[in-house]
Coordinates of N, CA and C in Angstrom, one line a residue:
M20 N 28.6 -14.7 274.4 CA 29.8 -14.7 273.5 C 29.3 -14.5 272.0
N21 N 30.0 -13.6 271.3 CA 29.7 -13.4 269.9 C 30.8 -13.7 269.0
S22 N 30.5 -14.2 267.8 CA 31.5 -14.4 266.8 C 31.6 -13.2 265.9
E23 N 32.3 -13.3 264.8 CA 32.6 -12.1 264.0 C 31.3 -11.6 263.4
K24 N 31.2 -10.3 263.0 CA 30.1 -9.7 262.4 C 28.9 -9.7 263.2
G25 N 29.0 -9.8 264.5 CA 27.9 -9.7 265.4 C 27.0 -11.0 265.5
R26 N 27.4 -12.0 264.8 CA 26.5 -13.2 264.8 C 26.9 -14.0 266.0
P27 N 25.9 -14.6 266.7 CA 26.1 -15.3 267.9 C 27.0 -16.5 267.7
A28 N 27.9 -16.8 268.6 CA 28.7 -18.0 268.5 C 27.8 -19.2 268.8
R29 N 28.2 -20.4 268.3 CA 27.3 -21.5 268.4 C 28.1 -22.7 269.0
L30 N 27.3 -23.6 269.6 CA 27.8 -25.0 269.8 C 27.5 -25.8 268.6
I31 N 28.5 -26.3 268.0 CA 28.2 -27.2 266.8 C 28.3 -28.7 267.4
V32 N 27.1 -29.3 267.5 CA 27.0 -30.6 268.2 C 27.0 -31.7 267.1
L33 N 28.0 -32.5 267.2 CA 28.1 -33.7 266.3 C 27.2 -34.8 266.9
L34 N 26.1 -35.0 266.2 CA 25.0 -35.9 266.7 C 24.9 -37.2 265.9
P35 N 25.3 -38.3 266.5 CA 25.1 -39.6 265.8 C 23.7 -39.9 265.5
E36 N 23.4 -40.6 264.5 CA 22.0 -40.8 264.1 C 21.2 -41.5 265.2
S37 N 21.9 -42.4 266.0 CA 21.2 -43.1 267.0 C 20.7 -42.3 268.1
L38 N 21.1 -41.0 268.2 CA 20.7 -40.1 269.3 C 19.7 -39.1 268.9
T39 N 19.1 -39.2 267.7 CA 18.3 -38.1 267.2 C 16.9 -38.0 267.9
E40 N 16.6 -38.9 268.8 CA 15.4 -38.8 269.6 C 15.7 -38.8 271.1
N41 N 17.0 -38.5 271.4 CA 17.4 -38.5 272.8 C 17.2 -37.1 273.5
L42 N 16.0 -37.0 274.2 CA 15.7 -35.7 274.8 C 16.5 -35.4 276.0
E43 N 17.0 -36.4 276.7 CA 17.9 -36.1 277.8 C 19.2 -35.5 277.3
F44 N 19.7 -35.9 276.1 CA 20.9 -35.3 275.6 C 20.6 -33.9 275.1
A45 N 19.4 -33.6 274.6 CA 19.0 -32.3 274.2 C 19.0 -31.3 275.4
Q46 N 18.5 -31.8 276.5 CA 18.5 -31.0 277.7 C 19.9 -30.7 278.2
K47 N 20.8 -31.6 278.0 CA 22.2 -31.4 278.4 C 22.8 -30.3 277.5
I48 N 22.5 -30.3 276.2 CA 23.0 -29.3 275.3 C 22.4 -28.0 275.6
H49 N 21.1 -27.9 276.0 CA 20.4 -26.7 276.4 C 21.2 -26.1 277.5
W50 N 21.5 -26.9 278.5 CA 22.2 -26.4 279.7 C 23.6 -25.9 279.3
M51 N 24.3 -26.6 278.5 CA 25.6 -26.1 278.0 C 25.5 -24.8 277.3
A52 N 24.5 -24.7 276.4 CA 24.3 -23.5 275.6 C 24.0 -22.3 276.5
A53 N 23.1 -22.5 277.4 CA 22.7 -21.4 278.3 C 23.9 -20.9 279.2
R54 N 24.7 -21.9 279.6 CA 25.8 -21.5 280.4 C 26.8 -20.7 279.6
A55 N 27.0 -21.1 278.3 CA 28.0 -20.4 277.5 C 27.4 -19.2 276.7
Q56 N 26.1 -19.0 276.8 CA 25.4 -18.0 276.0 C 25.6 -18.2 274.5
N57 N 25.5 -19.4 274.1 CA 25.6 -19.7 272.6 C 24.3 -20.3 272.1
D58 N 24.2 -20.1 270.7 CA 23.2 -20.8 270.0 C 23.7 -22.2 269.8
V59 N 22.8 -23.0 269.2 CA 23.1 -24.5 268.9 C 22.9 -24.8 267.5
L60 N 23.8 -25.6 266.9 CA 23.6 -26.2 265.6 C 23.9 -27.7 265.7
Y61 N 22.9 -28.5 265.5 CA 23.1 -29.9 265.5 C 23.6 -30.4 264.1
L62 N 24.7 -31.0 264.0 CA 25.2 -31.7 262.8 C 25.0 -33.2 262.9
T63 N 23.9 -33.6 262.3 CA 23.5 -35.0 262.4 C 24.3 -35.9 261.4
L64 N 24.9 -37.0 261.9 CA 25.7 -37.8 261.1 C 24.9 -39.1 260.7
L65 N 24.4 -39.1 259.5 CA 23.5 -40.2 259.0 C 24.3 -41.4 258.6
D66 N 24.0 -42.5 259.2 CA 24.6 -43.8 258.8 C 23.9 -44.3 257.5
N67 N 22.6 -44.0 257.4 CA 21.8 -44.5 256.3 C 21.0 -43.4 255.7
P68 N 21.3 -42.9 254.5 CA 20.5 -41.8 254.0 C 19.0 -42.0 253.9
D69 N 18.6 -43.3 253.8 CA 17.2 -43.7 253.8 C 16.5 -43.3 255.1
N70 N 17.2 -43.1 256.1 CA 16.6 -42.7 257.4 C 16.5 -41.3 257.7
L71 N 16.6 -40.5 256.6 CA 16.6 -39.0 256.8 C 15.3 -38.5 257.4
L72 N 14.2 -38.9 256.9 CA 12.9 -38.4 257.4 C 12.7 -38.8 258.8
T73 N 13.0 -40.0 259.2 CA 12.9 -40.4 260.6 C 13.8 -39.6 261.5
A74 N 15.0 -39.4 261.0 CA 16.0 -38.6 261.8 C 15.5 -37.1 262.0
Q75 N 15.0 -36.6 260.9 CA 14.5 -35.2 261.0 C 13.4 -35.0 262.0
R76 N 12.5 -36.0 262.1 CA 11.4 -35.9 263.1 C 12.0 -35.9 264.5
G77 N 13.0 -36.7 264.7 CA 13.6 -36.7 266.0 C 14.4 -35.5 266.3
I78 N 15.1 -34.9 265.3 CA 15.8 -33.7 265.5 C 14.9 -32.5 265.8
A79 N 13.7 -32.5 265.1 CA 12.8 -31.4 265.4 C 12.4 -31.3 266.8
T80 N 12.2 -32.5 267.4 CA 11.8 -32.5 268.9 C 13.0 -32.1 269.7
M81 N 14.2 -32.5 269.4 CA 15.4 -32.1 270.1 C 15.6 -30.6 270.0
K82 N 15.4 -30.0 268.9 CA 15.5 -28.6 268.7 C 14.5 -27.9 269.6
A83 N 13.3 -28.4 269.7 CA 12.3 -27.7 270.6 C 12.7 -27.8 272.0
V84 N 13.3 -28.9 272.4 CA 13.8 -29.0 273.8 C 15.0 -28.1 274.1
T85 N 15.8 -27.9 273.1 CA 17.1 -27.1 273.2 C 16.8 -25.6 273.2
E86 N 15.8 -25.2 272.5 CA 15.6 -23.7 272.3 C 15.0 -23.1 273.6
S87 N 15.2 -21.8 273.7 CA 14.5 -21.0 274.7 C 14.5 -19.6 274.2
N88 N 14.1 -18.6 275.0 CA 14.0 -17.2 274.6 C 15.4 -16.7 274.2
L89 N 16.4 -17.3 274.8 CA 17.8 -16.8 274.6 C 18.6 -17.7 273.7
I90 N 18.1 -18.9 273.4 CA 18.9 -19.8 272.6 C 18.1 -20.2 271.4
R91 N 18.8 -20.1 270.2 CA 18.2 -20.6 269.0 C 18.9 -21.9 268.6
A92 N 18.2 -22.9 268.1 CA 18.7 -24.2 267.7 C 18.4 -24.5 266.2
G93 N 19.4 -24.9 265.5 CA 19.2 -25.3 264.1 C 19.8 -26.7 263.9
S94 N 19.7 -27.1 262.7 CA 20.2 -28.5 262.4 C 20.6 -28.6 260.9
V95 N 21.6 -29.4 260.6 CA 22.0 -29.8 259.3 C 22.3 -31.3 259.4
T96 N 22.2 -31.9 258.2 CA 22.6 -33.4 258.2 C 23.7 -33.6 257.2
A97 N 24.4 -34.7 257.4 CA 25.5 -35.1 256.5 C 25.6 -36.6 256.6
P98 N 26.0 -37.2 255.5 CA 26.4 -38.7 255.6 C 27.5 -38.8 256.6
A99 N 27.5 -39.9 257.4 CA 28.5 -40.1 258.4 C 29.9 -40.2 257.8
A100 N 30.0 -40.6 256.5 CA 31.3 -40.8 255.9 C 31.9 -39.4 255.5
H101 N 31.0 -38.4 255.4 CA 31.5 -37.0 255.0 C 31.3 -36.0 256.0
W102 N 31.3 -36.4 257.3 CA 30.9 -35.4 258.4 C 32.0 -34.3 258.5
F103 N 33.3 -34.6 258.2 CA 34.3 -33.6 258.4 C 34.2 -32.5 257.4
E104 N 33.9 -32.8 256.2 CA 33.7 -31.8 255.1 C 32.6 -30.9 255.5
K105 N 31.5 -31.5 256.0 CA 30.3 -30.6 256.3 C 30.7 -29.8 257.5
L106 N 31.4 -30.3 258.5 CA 31.8 -29.5 259.6 C 32.6 -28.3 259.2
Q107 N 33.6 -28.5 258.3 CA 34.4 -27.4 257.8 C 33.6 -26.3 257.1
E108 N 32.5 -26.8 256.4 CA 31.7 -25.9 255.7 C 30.9 -25.0 256.6
I109 N 30.4 -25.5 257.7 CA 29.5 -24.7 258.6 C 30.2 -24.0 259.7
L110 N 31.5 -24.4 260.0 CA 32.2 -23.8 261.1 C 32.5 -22.4 260.9
R111 N 32.3 -21.5 262.0 CA 32.6 -20.1 261.9 C 33.5 -19.8 263.1
P112 N 34.3 -18.7 263.0 CA 35.1 -18.3 264.1 C 34.2 -18.0 265.3
G113 N 34.7 -18.5 266.4 CA 33.9 -18.3 267.7 C 33.1 -19.5 268.0
D114 N 32.9 -20.4 267.1 CA 32.1 -21.6 267.4 C 32.9 -22.6 268.2
T115 N 32.1 -23.4 269.0 CA 32.7 -24.5 269.8 C 32.1 -25.8 269.3
I116 N 33.0 -26.8 269.1 CA 32.5 -28.1 268.7 C 32.2 -29.0 269.9
V117 N 31.1 -29.6 269.9 CA 30.7 -30.6 271.0 C 30.6 -32.0 270.4
C118 N 31.4 -32.9 270.9 CA 31.4 -34.3 270.5 C 31.4 -35.2 271.7
H119 N 31.2 -36.5 271.4 CA 31.1 -37.5 272.4 C 32.5 -38.1 272.7
V120 N 32.8 -38.4 273.9 CA 34.0 -39.0 274.3 C 34.1 -40.4 273.5
E121 N 33.0 -41.0 273.3 CA 33.0 -42.4 272.7 C 33.1 -42.4 271.2
Q122 N 33.0 -41.2 270.6 CA 33.1 -41.2 269.1 C 34.5 -41.3 268.6
V123 N 34.7 -42.0 267.5 CA 36.0 -42.3 267.0 C 36.0 -41.9 265.5
V124 N 37.2 -41.7 264.9 CA 37.4 -41.4 263.5 C 38.3 -42.4 262.9
K125 N 38.0 -42.9 261.7 CA 38.8 -43.8 261.0 C 40.1 -43.1 260.7
H126 N 41.3 -43.7 260.9 CA 42.5 -43.1 260.7 C 43.5 -44.1 260.2
G127 N 43.6 -44.2 258.9 CA 44.5 -45.2 258.3 C 43.7 -46.5 258.1
F128 N 44.5 -47.6 257.8 CA 43.9 -48.9 257.6 C 43.6 -49.6 258.9
M129 N 42.3 -49.9 259.2 CA 41.9 -50.6 260.4 C 42.3 -49.9 261.7
K130 N 42.5 -48.6 261.7 CA 42.8 -47.8 262.9 C 41.8 -46.7 263.1
T131 N 41.6 -46.4 264.4 CA 40.7 -45.3 264.8 C 41.4 -44.4 265.8
V132 N 41.0 -43.2 265.9 CA 41.4 -42.3 266.9 C 40.2 -41.6 267.5
A133 N 40.3 -41.3 268.8 CA 39.2 -40.6 269.4 C 38.9 -39.3 268.7
M134 N 37.6 -39.1 268.5 CA 37.2 -37.9 267.8 C 37.6 -36.6 268.5
P135 N 37.5 -36.5 269.8 CA 38.0 -35.2 270.4 C 39.5 -35.0 270.2
E136 N 40.3 -36.0 270.2 CA 41.7 -35.9 270.0 C 42.0 -35.5 268.5
Y137 N 41.2 -36.1 267.6 CA 41.4 -35.8 266.2 C 41.1 -34.4 265.9
L138 N 39.9 -33.9 266.4 CA 39.5 -32.5 266.1 C 40.5 -31.5 266.7
A139 N 40.9 -31.8 267.9 CA 41.8 -30.9 268.6 C 43.1 -30.7 267.8
G140 N 43.5 -31.8 267.2 CA 44.8 -31.8 266.4 C 44.7 -31.2 265.1
I141 N 43.5 -31.0 264.5 CA 43.4 -30.6 263.1 C 42.7 -29.3 262.9
L142 N 41.9 -28.9 264.0 CA 41.2 -27.6 263.9 C 41.6 -26.7 265.0
T143 N 41.4 -25.4 264.8 CA 41.7 -24.4 265.9 C 40.5 -24.1 266.8
A144 N 39.3 -24.5 266.4 CA 38.1 -24.3 267.2 C 38.2 -25.1 268.5
P145 N 37.7 -24.5 269.6 CA 37.7 -25.3 270.8 C 36.8 -26.5 270.7
V146 N 37.1 -27.6 271.4 CA 36.4 -28.8 271.4 C 36.0 -29.2 272.8
V147 N 34.7 -29.4 273.1 CA 34.3 -29.9 274.4 C 33.6 -31.2 274.2
T148 N 33.6 -32.0 275.3 CA 33.1 -33.4 275.2 C 32.0 -33.6 276.1
V149 N 31.1 -34.6 275.8 CA 30.1 -35.1 276.7 C 30.3 -36.6 276.7
E150 N 29.8 -37.3 277.7 CA 29.9 -38.7 277.8 C 28.7 -39.3 278.5
G151 N 28.5 -40.6 278.2 CA 27.4 -41.3 278.8 C 26.1 -41.3 278.0
F152 N 26.1 -40.7 276.8 CA 24.9 -40.7 276.0 C 25.1 -41.6 274.8
Y153 N 26.2 -41.7 274.2 CA 26.5 -42.4 273.0 C 27.1 -43.8 273.3
F154 N 26.5 -44.8 272.8 CA 27.0 -46.2 273.0 C 27.1 -46.8 271.6
P155 N 28.2 -46.7 270.9 CA 28.4 -47.1 269.5 C 28.2 -48.6 269.4
Q156 N 28.5 -49.4 270.5 CA 28.3 -50.8 270.4 C 26.8 -51.2 270.3
H157 N 25.9 -50.4 270.8 CA 24.5 -50.6 270.7 C 24.1 -50.5 269.2
A158 N 24.6 -49.4 268.6 CA 24.3 -49.2 267.2 C 24.8 -50.3 266.3
I159 N 26.0 -50.9 266.6 CA 26.5 -52.0 265.8 C 25.7 -53.2 266.0
I160 N 25.3 -53.5 267.3 CA 24.5 -54.7 267.5 C 23.1 -54.5 266.8
K161 N 22.5 -53.3 266.9 CA 21.2 -53.1 266.2 C 21.4 -53.3 264.7
G162 N 22.5 -52.9 264.2 CA 22.7 -53.1 262.7 C 22.8 -54.5 262.3
W163 N 23.5 -55.3 263.2 CA 23.6 -56.7 262.9 C 22.2 -57.4 263.0
I164 N 21.5 -57.1 264.0 CA 20.2 -57.7 264.2 C 19.2 -57.3 263.1
S165 N 19.3 -56.0 262.7 CA 18.4 -55.6 261.5 C 18.8 -56.4 260.3
G166 N 20.1 -56.5 260.0 CA 20.5 -57.2 258.8 C 20.1 -58.7 258.9
L167 N 20.2 -59.3 260.1 CA 19.8 -60.7 260.2 C 18.3 -60.9 260.0
L168 N 17.5 -60.0 260.6 CA 16.1 -60.0 260.4 C 15.7 -59.9 258.9
F169 N 16.4 -59.0 258.3 CA 16.1 -58.7 256.9 C 16.3 -60.0 256.0
W170 N 17.4 -60.6 256.2 CA 17.8 -61.8 255.4 C 16.9 -63.0 255.8
L171 N 16.6 -63.2 257.0 CA 15.7 -64.2 257.4 C 14.3 -64.0 256.8
G172 N 13.8 -62.8 256.9 CA 12.5 -62.5 256.3 C 12.5 -62.7 254.8
A173 N 13.6 -62.2 254.2 CA 13.7 -62.4 252.7 C 13.7 -63.8 252.3
L174 N 14.4 -64.7 253.0 CA 14.4 -66.1 252.7 C 13.0 -66.7 252.8
V175 N 12.2 -66.3 253.9 CA 10.9 -66.8 254.1 C 10.0 -66.3 252.9
I176 N 10.1 -65.0 252.5 CA 9.3 -64.5 251.4 C 9.7 -65.2 250.1
L177 N 11.0 -65.4 249.9 CA 11.4 -66.1 248.7 C 10.9 -67.5 248.6
A178 N 10.9 -68.2 249.7 CA 10.4 -69.6 249.8 C 8.9 -69.7 249.5
G179 N 8.2 -68.7 250.2 CA 6.8 -68.7 250.0 C 6.3 -68.4 248.6
F180 N 6.9 -67.5 248.0 CA 6.5 -67.1 246.6 C 7.0 -68.1 245.6
T181 N 8.2 -68.8 245.9 CA 8.6 -69.9 245.0 C 7.6 -71.0 245.0
F182 N 7.0 -71.3 246.2 CA 6.0 -72.3 246.3 C 4.8 -72.0 245.5
L183 N 4.4 -70.7 245.6 CA 3.2 -70.2 244.9 C 3.4 -70.3 243.4
E184 N 4.6 -70.0 242.9 CA 4.9 -70.0 241.5 C 4.9 -71.5 241.0
L185 N 5.4 -72.4 241.8 CA 5.3 -73.8 241.4 C 3.9 -74.3 241.3
Q186 N 3.0 -73.8 242.3 CA 1.6 -74.2 242.2 C 0.9 -73.6 241.0
A187 N 1.3 -72.4 240.6 CA 0.7 -71.7 239.5 C 1.1 -72.5 238.2
D188 N 2.3 -73.1 238.2 CA 2.7 -73.8 237.0 C 1.8 -75.0 236.6
T189 N 1.2 -75.6 237.7 CA 0.3 -76.7 237.5 C -1.1 -76.4 237.5
A190 N -1.5 -75.3 238.1 CA -2.9 -74.9 238.2 C -3.5 -74.1 237.1
F191 N -2.6 -73.3 236.4 CA -3.1 -72.4 235.4 C -2.4 -72.7 234.1
P192 N -3.1 -73.1 233.1 CA -2.5 -73.4 231.7 C -2.4 -72.1 230.9
G193 N -1.6 -72.1 229.9 CA -1.5 -71.1 228.8 C -1.3 -69.7 229.3
F194 N -2.1 -68.8 228.7 CA -2.0 -67.4 229.0 C -2.3 -67.0 230.4
A195 N -3.3 -67.7 231.0 CA -3.7 -67.5 232.4 C -2.5 -67.7 233.3
H196 N -1.6 -68.7 233.0 CA -0.4 -68.9 233.8 C 0.5 -67.7 233.8
K197 N 0.7 -67.1 232.6 CA 1.5 -65.9 232.5 C 1.0 -64.8 233.3
L198 N -0.3 -64.6 233.3 CA -0.9 -63.5 234.1 C -0.7 -63.7 235.6
V199 N -1.0 -64.9 236.0 CA -0.9 -65.2 237.4 C 0.6 -65.1 237.9
L200 N 1.5 -65.6 237.1 CA 2.9 -65.6 237.4 C 3.4 -64.1 237.5
G201 N 2.9 -63.3 236.5 CA 3.3 -61.9 236.6 C 2.7 -61.2 237.9
A202 N 1.5 -61.5 238.2 CA 0.9 -61.0 239.5 C 1.7 -61.4 240.7
I203 N 2.1 -62.7 240.7 CA 2.9 -63.2 241.9 C 4.2 -62.4 242.0
L204 N 4.9 -62.2 240.8 CA 6.2 -61.5 240.9 C 6.0 -60.1 241.4
V205 N 5.0 -59.4 240.9 CA 4.7 -58.0 241.4 C 4.5 -58.0 242.9
I206 N 3.7 -58.9 243.4 CA 3.4 -59.0 244.8 C 4.7 -59.4 245.6
E207 N 5.5 -60.2 245.0 CA 6.7 -60.6 245.7 C 7.7 -59.5 245.8
F208 N 7.9 -58.7 244.8 CA 8.7 -57.5 244.9 C 8.2 -56.5 245.9
G209 N 6.8 -56.4 245.9 CA 6.2 -55.5 246.9 C 6.5 -56.0 248.3
A210 N 6.4 -57.3 248.5 CA 6.7 -57.9 249.9 C 8.1 -57.6 250.3
F211 N 9.0 -57.8 249.4 CA 10.4 -57.5 249.7 C 10.6 -56.0 250.1
W212 N 10.0 -55.1 249.3 CA 10.1 -53.7 249.7 C 9.5 -53.4 251.0
L213 N 8.3 -53.9 251.3 CA 7.6 -53.6 252.5 C 8.4 -54.2 253.7
W214 N 9.0 -55.4 253.6 CA 9.8 -55.9 254.6 C 11.0 -55.1 254.9
S215 N 11.7 -54.6 253.9 CA 12.9 -53.8 254.1 C 12.5 -52.5 254.8
Q216 N 11.4 -51.9 254.6 CA 10.9 -50.7 255.3 C 10.6 -51.0 256.7
I217 N 10.0 -52.1 257.0 CA 9.7 -52.5 258.4 C 11.0 -52.7 259.2
V218 N 11.9 -53.4 258.6 CA 13.2 -53.7 259.3 C 14.0 -52.4 259.6
R219 N 13.9 -51.5 258.7 CA 14.7 -50.2 258.9 C 14.2 -49.3 260.0
R220 N 12.9 -49.5 260.4 CA 12.3 -48.6 261.4 C 12.9 -48.9 262.8

């Protein structure tokens, strides 16, 4: 199937960040693309922009699994909050949108609507769905656990360095105290940064 100006039509796959390393899903998309004779463009929805590099590594592997002699696979990323604007930007006549049955869209205050239903009602492009790959509750639980781990670790770091600062107050007089205190503060900030990076992985 071809779109306008001879360019191949594509499957535009709305990919949650949590699935960027799911090779089973990539195999499913390869099968769908081969059946429809379409290329593939993954639109990855990033929950956290800081995870871009990690997500890109996973997407690169998924693209390799998706591609073949007859299928080309590409990728773009967008903040999850602005996914629809990015979709409108990349969508071409002849493209088909692929989304998950489990995906939802915020619609009004404290309301959601199923993404397939939302897309079908607002766009003319065909929408097909897949299910059994995306489990949003897992991502929510993981986010809560990561947040809890971060704050527990932060409290331990804060308590430990506060103790060191109190010891420095009595052990080092005068100018030496200022130097030691400055060094402790630098190491403390470094420890907070390192812990935040570990928790995000």
